[in-house]
């Protein structure tokens, strides 16, 4: 077991007091420590948004990229060095608006990335507009009469795209989220963790008091089988007085993308020799043109 | 010098059989240049390819055609005006052609193309094999190299296919020799010319990139850039490269940035439309000082433009693409040799200056085939320089938790660590950041960071190759060109001088940072300047004015989607 303090940097987050991102941040550091991972073995990739600032506050290899492009950036990192534990942390705007297509492709590829989505169901950094997961009727600055769009159900989308690990947690239960992150890191292939994250500034209606009485854990239901895809599809549609959290679906049967890429059979790309080809190899290439 | 043009419907195999014919001619001891002209459709539409054959080195295509292989009836009216007096048209005996309409000085060769393909080969599909064999017979060129190509190209389809194609070509060849060879004035005598290779700009660039250590390529297919992705994919498993066709160009460049950040030489390949989608990630590479290579093979725009045509319309776009200001390097290879060199050199520049490098190619350079020698590719020059990349030992020696990824340095380049080492942990930001990489909006830091980044360009400028001068030092006319127009310009210069008009050319190959001093020096010596560009406005001429104050008023511009030819340039003078 490692030490959470390994990941400490002397920078104070700019998050609002009480923001759900603190819980996600703590859970991530605890999960890394529990798995005895060291900062240099981990790459945390994010986009743009309140939650996306997380790599700046954490001592790891961090890359804060572009809004919505977190997964492609992380995919490049993973392909170059698949020995790194690659974790994405980004908001629901980042992940499910501009990034929704990328998520489906990451799931389809089953690339070994842990995708933690800080789902506060609102745009935080740009000050409160409705987000792809906002419920219908949400009144915001860009939806003054209430949003008329149906919200995205990220779990259903991920399942439909072929994700091999689909989970949900909430940032009020740091232990649960910590456990989920450790499971996701151990998973081979793409792992989505949608985290219900209170935004105490722009989405007070769905803050701690909203989630605490509603969430319940799938693990505590002895009849729930997370290897059953049909069941997962059913469960993912449950959203009312009771909101399930935990692992909705998990299969280890499908190899990860990086395991199937022929060039990676010789180890991580970054450790392979660069441009050192034998004279024979070079002449073979040239011969194609003669 | 002879130009043989095969023209027919798409799907008749004009492109592949021309390439095969050109290779056979190259192996016979000739220099060749192949220009492709095809539509953006799979079937239907009129396609043609022109194989230029010569005992002298060739740099471009040229307009006059000596032998036309008309694979359909449409071909004759379309290309008749380009056939030189004394030239020949080979067409199928059953096509409705009135030889008198061809003009008295053109030899009509109604040939049993389909008949031989069907009766000897068993398949009409072999018509193009027949036609090229007839052309060889007409010129009394040896058939053996053609047979060699047939064996290589059809080997995968089985010995029966090889045998029938060989039979067909032999019969067609003999038919042409017996009946027509004496009646055509073009005959070339081959010279031994060993060790030559036939390749196009795409292949040359891809080969250079592979040998230069490119380990990661992500792209989304777009003509004419995608063959580079395809070539890399074909060689990926054997040469340790990850080649990914991904969901879009946005993903492609972001992935390349991710892979480059993680320490490998990474690139993406596209055309202008795809580059448009990459613009935001281009800025990300600029802000994070990540070395990536973007291969942008231009085609005419705006928007989807003309998919299979050529233009040099993206110069000012790639120079200015993305918000804000950051260092970038833009290279515009003009020849196959330069395309190969750019393949590896782009990565060296990207890593040395830790910035994006854009390689500006175009359809003409990307798809035209030319013969080159292995020596001319300059393999011995190929070096891999990773710039200020910290070695394992240097990383070990770093103090704990104090590595400054964006350290202010005199030359603006900060030593770079690849993630994965305990001493080299840092954060990268698309936001403005301090030396450690943390977000900050501090005005002093911002100023210093901007200056640090931009300072790199000063150093990079030293590495930009000055424009080349071709032709006599003293000339009445100085053409100014860049990128793929090198070949047509060079040939125009040669022909003008041969005809008594003293002309030379200034060719710009390294575009940004702009070698302003060198350009100024060389242009201020000229008497009459003419900019020659494959675009509507003369973008390079405008850039030259912006960077040097020299105004080039005369411009020969072509923007019909077709490449500049030596003839077009000469006519424009
Ligand atoms: C291409 C682009 N478009 C828009 C923005 C502005 N922007 C910054 S963050 C954000 C949305 C933030 O919402 P979310 O991703 O849910 O993260 P949160 O702030 O709620 O954590 C937007 C639209 C941007 N930075 N880049
Ligand atoms: S605006 Fe919301 S999401 Fe952003 S820091 Fe404040 S509470 Fe957190």
CSV table of N, CA and C in Angstrom, one decimal, chain B residues 178-316:
chain,number,residue,atom,x,y,z
B,178,UNK,N,4.6,-6.1,-86.2
B,178,UNK,CA,4.5,-6.5,-87.6
B,178,UNK,C,3.8,-5.5,-88.5
B,179,UNK,N,2.7,-4.9,-87.9
B,179,UNK,CA,1.8,-4.1,-88.7
B,179,UNK,C,2.1,-2.6,-88.7
B,180,UNK,N,2.7,-2.1,-87.6
B,180,UNK,CA,2.8,-0.7,-87.5
B,180,UNK,C,4.1,-0.1,-87.1
B,181,UNK,N,5.0,-0.9,-86.6
B,181,UNK,CA,6.2,-0.3,-86.0
B,181,UNK,C,7.0,0.6,-87.0
B,182,UNK,N,7.0,0.2,-88.3
B,182,UNK,CA,7.8,1.0,-89.2
B,182,UNK,C,7.1,2.4,-89.4
B,183,UNK,N,5.9,2.6,-89.1
B,183,UNK,CA,5.2,3.8,-89.4
B,183,UNK,C,5.2,4.8,-88.4
B,184,UNK,N,5.9,4.6,-87.3
B,184,UNK,CA,5.9,5.7,-86.3
B,184,UNK,C,7.4,6.2,-86.1
B,185,UNK,N,7.5,7.5,-86.0
B,185,UNK,CA,8.9,8.1,-85.9
B,185,UNK,C,9.5,8.1,-84.6
B,186,UNK,N,8.8,7.7,-83.5
B,186,UNK,CA,9.5,7.8,-82.2
B,186,UNK,C,10.1,6.4,-81.8
B,187,UNK,N,11.4,6.5,-81.7
B,187,UNK,CA,12.1,5.3,-81.2
B,187,UNK,C,13.1,5.7,-80.2
B,188,UNK,N,13.2,5.1,-79.1
B,188,UNK,CA,14.2,5.4,-78.1
B,188,UNK,C,15.1,4.3,-77.9
B,189,UNK,N,16.4,4.6,-77.7
B,189,UNK,CA,17.4,3.6,-77.5
B,189,UNK,C,17.7,3.6,-76.0
B,190,UNK,N,17.4,2.6,-75.3
B,190,UNK,CA,17.7,2.5,-73.9
B,190,UNK,C,19.2,2.5,-73.6
B,191,UNK,N,19.5,3.1,-72.4
B,191,UNK,CA,20.9,2.9,-71.9
B,191,UNK,C,20.8,2.2,-70.6
B,192,UNK,N,21.9,1.5,-70.3
B,192,UNK,CA,21.8,0.8,-69.0
B,192,UNK,C,21.7,1.8,-67.9
B,193,UNK,N,20.7,1.6,-67.0
B,193,UNK,CA,20.4,2.6,-66.0
B,193,UNK,C,20.0,1.8,-64.7
B,194,UNK,N,21.0,1.2,-64.1
B,194,UNK,CA,20.6,0.3,-63.0
B,194,UNK,C,20.3,1.0,-61.7
B,195,UNK,N,19.7,0.3,-60.8
B,195,UNK,CA,19.5,0.9,-59.4
B,195,UNK,C,18.5,2.0,-59.3
B,196,UNK,N,17.5,2.0,-60.2
B,196,UNK,CA,16.5,3.1,-60.1
B,196,UNK,C,15.2,2.6,-59.5
B,197,UNK,N,14.5,3.5,-58.9
B,197,UNK,CA,13.3,3.2,-58.2
B,197,UNK,C,12.2,4.1,-58.7
B,198,UNK,N,11.0,3.6,-58.7
B,198,UNK,CA,9.9,4.4,-59.1
B,198,UNK,C,9.0,4.7,-57.9
B,199,UNK,N,8.8,5.9,-57.6
B,199,UNK,CA,7.9,6.2,-56.5
B,199,UNK,C,7.2,7.6,-56.6
B,200,UNK,N,6.2,7.7,-55.8
B,200,UNK,CA,5.5,9.0,-55.8
B,200,UNK,C,5.8,9.8,-54.5
B,201,UNK,N,5.4,11.0,-54.4
B,201,UNK,CA,5.7,11.8,-53.3
B,201,UNK,C,5.2,11.2,-52.0
B,202,UNK,N,4.0,10.7,-52.0
B,202,UNK,CA,3.4,10.1,-50.8
B,202,UNK,C,4.3,8.9,-50.3
B,203,UNK,N,4.7,8.1,-51.3
B,203,UNK,CA,5.6,6.9,-50.9
B,203,UNK,C,6.9,7.4,-50.4
B,204,UNK,N,7.5,8.4,-51.0
B,204,UNK,CA,8.8,8.9,-50.6
B,204,UNK,C,8.7,9.5,-49.2
B,205,UNK,N,7.7,10.2,-49.0
B,205,UNK,CA,7.6,10.8,-47.6
B,205,UNK,C,7.4,9.7,-46.6
B,206,UNK,N,6.5,8.8,-46.9
B,206,UNK,CA,6.2,7.7,-45.9
B,206,UNK,C,7.5,6.9,-45.6
B,207,UNK,N,8.2,6.6,-46.7
B,207,UNK,CA,9.5,5.8,-46.5
B,207,UNK,C,10.5,6.6,-45.6
B,208,UNK,N,10.6,7.9,-45.9
B,208,UNK,CA,11.5,8.7,-45.1
B,208,UNK,C,11.0,8.8,-43.7
B,209,UNK,N,9.7,8.9,-43.4
B,209,UNK,CA,9.2,8.9,-42.1
B,209,UNK,C,9.5,7.6,-41.3
B,210,UNK,N,9.3,6.5,-42.0
B,210,UNK,CA,9.5,5.2,-41.4
B,210,UNK,C,11.0,5.1,-41.0
B,211,UNK,N,11.9,5.3,-42.0
B,211,UNK,CA,13.3,5.2,-41.7
B,211,UNK,C,13.7,6.2,-40.7
B,212,UNK,N,13.0,7.3,-40.6
B,212,UNK,CA,13.4,8.4,-39.6
B,212,UNK,C,12.8,8.1,-38.2
B,213,UNK,N,12.2,7.0,-38.0
B,213,UNK,CA,11.8,6.6,-36.7
B,213,UNK,C,10.4,6.9,-36.3
B,214,UNK,N,9.6,7.2,-37.3
B,214,UNK,CA,8.1,7.5,-36.9
B,214,UNK,C,7.6,6.2,-36.4
B,215,UNK,N,7.0,6.3,-35.2
B,215,UNK,CA,6.4,5.1,-34.5
B,215,UNK,C,4.9,5.1,-34.4
B,216,UNK,N,4.3,6.2,-34.6
B,216,UNK,CA,2.9,6.3,-34.5
B,216,UNK,C,2.3,7.2,-35.5
B,217,UNK,N,1.3,6.7,-36.2
B,217,UNK,CA,0.5,7.5,-37.1
B,217,UNK,C,-1.0,7.3,-37.0
B,218,UNK,N,-1.7,8.3,-36.9
B,218,UNK,CA,-3.2,8.2,-36.8
B,218,UNK,C,-3.7,9.1,-37.9
B,219,UNK,N,-4.8,8.7,-38.5
B,219,UNK,CA,-5.3,9.5,-39.6
B,219,UNK,C,-6.7,9.1,-39.9
B,220,UNK,N,-7.4,9.9,-40.7
B,220,UNK,CA,-8.7,9.6,-41.2
B,220,UNK,C,-8.6,9.8,-42.7
B,221,UNK,N,-9.0,8.8,-43.5
B,221,UNK,CA,-8.8,8.8,-44.9
B,221,UNK,C,-9.3,10.1,-45.6
B,222,UNK,N,-8.4,10.7,-46.3
B,222,UNK,CA,-8.8,11.8,-47.2
B,222,UNK,C,-7.7,12.0,-48.3
B,223,UNK,N,-8.3,11.9,-49.5
B,223,UNK,CA,-7.4,12.1,-50.7
B,223,UNK,C,-6.8,13.5,-50.7
B,224,UNK,N,-5.6,13.7,-51.1
B,224,UNK,CA,-4.6,12.6,-51.5
B,224,UNK,C,-3.6,12.3,-50.3
B,225,UNK,N,-4.0,12.5,-49.1
B,225,UNK,CA,-3.0,12.2,-48.0
B,225,UNK,C,-3.1,10.8,-47.5
B,226,UNK,N,-4.2,10.1,-47.7
B,226,UNK,CA,-4.4,8.8,-47.0
B,226,UNK,C,-3.4,7.7,-47.5
B,227,UNK,N,-2.9,7.8,-48.7
B,227,UNK,CA,-2.0,6.7,-49.1
B,227,UNK,C,-0.8,6.6,-48.1
B,228,UNK,N,-0.4,7.7,-47.5
B,228,UNK,CA,0.7,7.7,-46.5
B,228,UNK,C,0.3,6.8,-45.3
B,229,UNK,N,-1.0,7.0,-44.9
B,229,UNK,CA,-1.5,6.2,-43.8
B,229,UNK,C,-1.5,4.8,-44.2
B,230,UNK,N,-2.0,4.5,-45.4
B,230,UNK,CA,-2.1,3.1,-45.9
B,230,UNK,C,-0.7,2.5,-46.0
B,231,UNK,N,0.2,3.2,-46.5
B,231,UNK,CA,1.6,2.7,-46.6
B,231,UNK,C,2.1,2.3,-45.3
B,232,UNK,N,1.9,3.2,-44.3
B,232,UNK,CA,2.5,3.0,-43.0
B,232,UNK,C,1.7,1.8,-42.3
B,233,UNK,N,0.4,1.7,-42.6
B,233,UNK,CA,-0.3,0.5,-42.0
B,233,UNK,C,0.2,-0.8,-42.6
B,234,UNK,N,0.6,-0.7,-43.9
B,234,UNK,CA,1.0,-2.0,-44.5
B,234,UNK,C,2.4,-2.4,-44.0
B,235,UNK,N,3.2,-1.4,-43.5
B,235,UNK,CA,4.5,-1.8,-43.0
B,235,UNK,C,4.6,-1.8,-41.4
B,236,UNK,N,3.4,-1.5,-40.8
B,236,UNK,CA,3.4,-1.3,-39.4
B,236,UNK,C,3.9,-2.5,-38.5
B,237,UNK,N,3.3,-3.6,-38.8
B,237,UNK,CA,3.6,-4.8,-38.0
B,237,UNK,C,5.1,-5.1,-38.1
B,238,UNK,N,5.6,-5.1,-39.3
B,238,UNK,CA,7.0,-5.5,-39.5
B,238,UNK,C,8.0,-4.5,-39.0
B,239,UNK,N,7.7,-3.2,-39.0
B,239,UNK,CA,8.7,-2.2,-38.6
B,239,UNK,C,8.3,-1.5,-37.3
B,240,UNK,N,7.4,-2.1,-36.5
B,240,UNK,CA,7.2,-1.6,-35.2
B,240,UNK,C,6.5,-0.2,-35.2
B,241,UNK,N,5.5,-0.1,-36.0
B,241,UNK,CA,4.8,1.2,-36.0
B,241,UNK,C,3.3,1.0,-35.7
B,242,UNK,N,2.7,1.8,-34.9
B,242,UNK,CA,1.3,1.8,-34.7
B,242,UNK,C,0.6,2.7,-35.7
B,243,UNK,N,-0.2,2.1,-36.5
B,243,UNK,CA,-0.9,2.9,-37.6
B,243,UNK,C,-2.4,2.8,-37.3
B,244,UNK,N,-3.0,3.9,-37.0
B,244,UNK,CA,-4.5,3.8,-36.7
B,244,UNK,C,-5.3,4.6,-37.6
B,245,UNK,N,-6.3,4.0,-38.1
B,245,UNK,CA,-7.4,4.8,-38.8
B,245,UNK,C,-8.4,5.1,-37.7
B,246,UNK,N,-8.6,6.3,-37.4
B,246,UNK,CA,-9.4,6.7,-36.3
B,246,UNK,C,-10.7,7.4,-36.7
B,247,UNK,N,-11.5,7.8,-35.7
B,247,UNK,CA,-12.9,8.3,-36.0
B,247,UNK,C,-12.9,9.6,-36.8
B,248,UNK,N,-12.0,10.5,-36.6
B,248,UNK,CA,-11.9,11.7,-37.3
B,248,UNK,C,-10.6,12.4,-37.2
B,249,UNK,N,-10.4,13.5,-37.9
B,249,UNK,CA,-9.1,14.2,-37.9
B,249,UNK,C,-8.8,14.9,-36.5
B,250,UNK,N,-9.9,15.2,-35.8
B,250,UNK,CA,-9.8,15.8,-34.5
B,250,UNK,C,-9.1,14.8,-33.6
B,251,UNK,N,-9.6,13.6,-33.6
B,251,UNK,CA,-9.0,12.5,-32.8
B,251,UNK,C,-7.6,12.3,-33.3
B,252,UNK,N,-7.4,12.3,-34.6
B,252,UNK,CA,-6.1,11.9,-35.2
B,252,UNK,C,-5.0,12.8,-34.6
B,253,UNK,N,-5.1,14.1,-34.7
B,253,UNK,CA,-4.0,14.9,-34.3
B,253,UNK,C,-3.9,14.9,-32.7
B,254,UNK,N,-5.0,14.9,-32.0
B,254,UNK,CA,-5.0,14.8,-30.6
B,254,UNK,C,-4.2,13.5,-30.2
B,255,UNK,N,-4.5,12.4,-30.9
B,255,UNK,CA,-3.7,11.1,-30.6
B,255,UNK,C,-2.2,11.3,-30.8
B,256,UNK,N,-1.9,11.9,-32.0
B,256,UNK,CA,-0.5,12.1,-32.3
B,256,UNK,C,0.1,13.0,-31.2
B,257,UNK,N,-0.6,14.0,-30.7
B,257,UNK,CA,0.0,14.8,-29.7
B,257,UNK,C,0.2,14.0,-28.4
B,258,UNK,N,-0.8,13.1,-28.1
B,258,UNK,CA,-0.6,12.3,-26.9
B,258,UNK,C,0.5,11.3,-27.0
B,259,UNK,N,0.7,10.7,-28.2
B,259,UNK,CA,1.8,9.8,-28.4
B,259,UNK,C,3.1,10.5,-28.4
B,260,UNK,N,3.2,11.7,-28.9
B,260,UNK,CA,4.4,12.4,-28.9
B,260,UNK,C,4.8,12.9,-27.5
B,261,UNK,N,3.8,13.3,-26.8
B,261,UNK,CA,4.0,13.7,-25.4
B,261,UNK,C,4.6,12.5,-24.6
B,262,UNK,N,4.1,11.3,-24.9
B,262,UNK,CA,4.5,10.1,-24.2
B,262,UNK,C,5.9,9.6,-24.8
B,263,UNK,N,6.4,10.2,-25.8
B,263,UNK,CA,7.8,10.0,-26.1
B,263,UNK,C,8.1,9.4,-27.5
B,264,UNK,N,7.1,9.1,-28.3
B,264,UNK,CA,7.5,8.5,-29.6
B,264,UNK,C,7.3,9.6,-30.8
B,265,UNK,N,7.9,9.3,-31.9
B,265,UNK,CA,7.8,10.1,-33.0
B,265,UNK,C,6.4,9.9,-33.6
B,266,UNK,N,5.6,10.9,-33.7
B,266,UNK,CA,4.2,10.7,-34.1
B,266,UNK,C,3.8,11.6,-35.2
B,267,UNK,N,2.9,11.2,-36.0
B,267,UNK,CA,2.4,12.0,-37.1
B,267,UNK,C,1.0,11.7,-37.5
B,268,UNK,N,0.4,12.6,-38.2
B,268,UNK,CA,-0.9,12.4,-38.8
B,268,UNK,C,-0.9,12.8,-40.3
B,269,UNK,N,-1.7,12.2,-41.1
B,269,UNK,CA,-1.7,12.5,-42.5
B,269,UNK,C,-3.1,12.9,-42.9
B,270,UNK,N,-3.2,13.9,-43.8
B,270,UNK,CA,-4.5,14.4,-44.2
B,270,UNK,C,-4.4,15.3,-45.4
B,271,UNK,N,-5.5,15.9,-45.7
B,271,UNK,CA,-5.6,17.0,-46.7
B,271,UNK,C,-6.2,18.2,-46.1
B,272,UNK,N,-6.4,19.3,-46.8
B,272,UNK,CA,-6.9,20.5,-46.3
B,272,UNK,C,-8.1,20.4,-45.4
B,273,UNK,N,-9.1,19.7,-45.9
B,273,UNK,CA,-10.3,19.6,-45.1
B,273,UNK,C,-10.1,18.9,-43.8
B,274,UNK,N,-9.3,17.9,-43.7
B,274,UNK,CA,-9.0,17.3,-42.5
B,274,UNK,C,-8.1,18.2,-41.6
B,275,UNK,N,-7.3,18.9,-42.2
B,275,UNK,CA,-6.4,19.8,-41.5
B,275,UNK,C,-7.3,20.9,-40.8
B,276,UNK,N,-8.3,21.3,-41.5
B,276,UNK,CA,-9.3,22.3,-40.9
B,276,UNK,C,-9.7,21.8,-39.5
B,277,UNK,N,-10.0,20.5,-39.4
B,277,UNK,CA,-10.5,19.9,-38.2
B,277,UNK,C,-9.4,19.8,-37.1
B,278,UNK,N,-8.2,19.8,-37.6
B,278,UNK,CA,-7.0,19.6,-36.7
B,278,UNK,C,-6.5,20.9,-36.1
B,279,UNK,N,-7.1,22.0,-36.6
B,279,UNK,CA,-6.5,23.3,-36.2
B,279,UNK,C,-6.4,23.5,-34.7
B,280,UNK,N,-7.4,23.1,-34.0
B,280,UNK,CA,-7.4,23.4,-32.5
B,280,UNK,C,-6.2,22.6,-31.9
B,281,UNK,N,-6.1,21.3,-32.3
B,281,UNK,CA,-5.0,20.5,-31.8
B,281,UNK,C,-3.6,20.9,-32.2
B,282,UNK,N,-3.6,21.6,-33.3
B,282,UNK,CA,-2.3,22.2,-33.8
B,282,UNK,C,-1.9,23.3,-32.7
B,283,UNK,N,-2.8,24.1,-32.3
B,283,UNK,CA,-2.5,25.0,-31.2
B,283,UNK,C,-2.1,24.3,-29.9
B,284,UNK,N,-2.8,23.2,-29.6
B,284,UNK,CA,-2.4,22.4,-28.4
B,284,UNK,C,-1.0,22.0,-28.5
B,285,UNK,N,-0.6,21.5,-29.6
B,285,UNK,CA,0.8,21.1,-29.8
B,285,UNK,C,1.7,22.3,-29.6
B,286,UNK,N,1.3,23.5,-30.1
B,286,UNK,CA,2.1,24.7,-30.0
B,286,UNK,C,2.2,25.1,-28.5
B,287,UNK,N,1.1,25.1,-27.8
B,287,UNK,CA,1.1,25.6,-26.4
B,287,UNK,C,1.9,24.6,-25.5
B,288,UNK,N,1.7,23.3,-25.8
B,288,UNK,CA,2.4,22.3,-24.9
B,288,UNK,C,3.8,22.0,-25.4
B,289,UNK,N,4.2,22.6,-26.5
B,289,UNK,CA,5.5,22.4,-27.1
B,289,UNK,C,5.8,20.9,-27.4
B,290,UNK,N,4.7,20.3,-28.0
B,290,UNK,CA,4.8,18.9,-28.3
B,290,UNK,C,5.3,18.7,-29.7
B,291,UNK,N,6.3,17.9,-30.0
B,291,UNK,CA,6.7,17.7,-31.4
B,291,UNK,C,5.8,16.7,-32.2
B,292,UNK,N,5.1,17.2,-33.1
B,292,UNK,CA,4.3,16.3,-34.0
B,292,UNK,C,4.5,16.7,-35.4
B,293,UNK,N,4.2,15.8,-36.3
B,293,UNK,CA,4.4,16.1,-37.7
B,293,UNK,C,3.0,15.9,-38.4
B,294,UNK,N,2.6,16.9,-39.2
B,294,UNK,CA,1.3,16.8,-39.9
B,294,UNK,C,1.6,16.9,-41.4
B,295,UNK,N,1.2,15.8,-42.0
B,295,UNK,CA,1.4,15.7,-43.5
B,295,UNK,C,0.1,16.2,-44.1
B,296,UNK,N,0.2,17.3,-44.8
B,296,UNK,CA,-1.0,17.9,-45.4
B,296,UNK,C,-0.8,17.9,-46.9
B,297,UNK,N,-1.5,17.0,-47.6
B,297,UNK,CA,-1.4,16.9,-49.0
B,297,UNK,C,-2.6,17.7,-49.6
B,298,UNK,N,-2.3,18.9,-50.2
B,298,UNK,CA,-3.3,19.8,-50.6
B,298,UNK,C,-4.1,19.3,-51.8
B,299,UNK,N,-5.4,19.6,-51.8
B,299,UNK,CA,-6.2,19.5,-53.0
B,299,UNK,C,-7.0,20.8,-53.1
B,300,UNK,N,-7.6,21.0,-54.2
B,300,UNK,CA,-8.3,22.3,-54.3
B,300,UNK,C,-9.5,22.4,-53.3
B,301,UNK,N,-9.6,23.6,-52.7
B,301,UNK,CA,-10.7,23.9,-51.8
B,301,UNK,C,-11.5,25.0,-52.5
B,302,UNK,N,-12.4,25.7,-51.9
B,302,UNK,CA,-12.7,25.5,-50.5
B,302,UNK,C,-13.6,24.3,-50.3
B,303,UNK,N,-13.8,24.0,-49.0
B,303,UNK,CA,-14.6,22.9,-48.6
B,303,UNK,C,-14.1,21.6,-49.3
B,304,UNK,N,-15.0,20.8,-49.7
B,304,UNK,CA,-14.5,19.5,-50.3
B,304,UNK,C,-13.9,19.7,-51.6
B,305,UNK,N,-14.1,20.8,-52.2
B,305,UNK,CA,-13.3,21.2,-53.4
B,305,UNK,C,-13.4,20.1,-54.5
B,306,UNK,N,-12.2,19.7,-55.0
B,306,UNK,CA,-12.1,18.7,-56.0
B,306,UNK,C,-11.1,17.6,-55.4
B,307,UNK,N,-11.7,16.5,-55.2
B,307,UNK,CA,-11.0,15.5,-54.4
B,307,UNK,C,-9.7,14.9,-55.0
B,308,UNK,N,-9.8,14.8,-56.3
B,308,UNK,CA,-8.6,14.1,-57.0
B,308,UNK,C,-7.8,15.1,-57.8
B,309,UNK,N,-7.9,16.4,-57.5
B,309,UNK,CA,-7.2,17.4,-58.3
B,309,UNK,C,-6.1,18.1,-57.4
B,310,UNK,N,-5.4,18.9,-58.0
B,310,UNK,CA,-4.3,19.5,-57.3
B,310,UNK,C,-4.4,21.0,-57.2
B,311,UNK,N,-3.8,21.6,-56.1
B,311,UNK,CA,-3.7,23.0,-55.9
B,311,UNK,C,-2.7,23.3,-54.8
B,312,UNK,N,-2.2,24.6,-54.8
B,312,UNK,CA,-1.4,25.0,-53.7
B,312,UNK,C,-2.1,26.1,-52.9
B,313,UNK,N,-3.3,25.8,-52.5
B,313,UNK,CA,-4.2,26.9,-52.0
B,313,UNK,C,-4.1,27.0,-50.5
B,314,UNK,N,-3.4,26.2,-49.8
B,314,UNK,CA,-3.5,26.1,-48.3
B,314,UNK,C,-2.3,26.8,-47.6
B,315,UNK,N,-1.4,27.4,-48.4
B,315,UNK,CA,-0.2,27.9,-47.8
B,315,UNK,C,-0.4,28.9,-46.7
B,316,UNK,N,-1.2,29.9,-47.0
B,316,UNK,CA,-1.4,30.9,-45.9
B,316,UNK,C,-2.3,30.4,-44.8
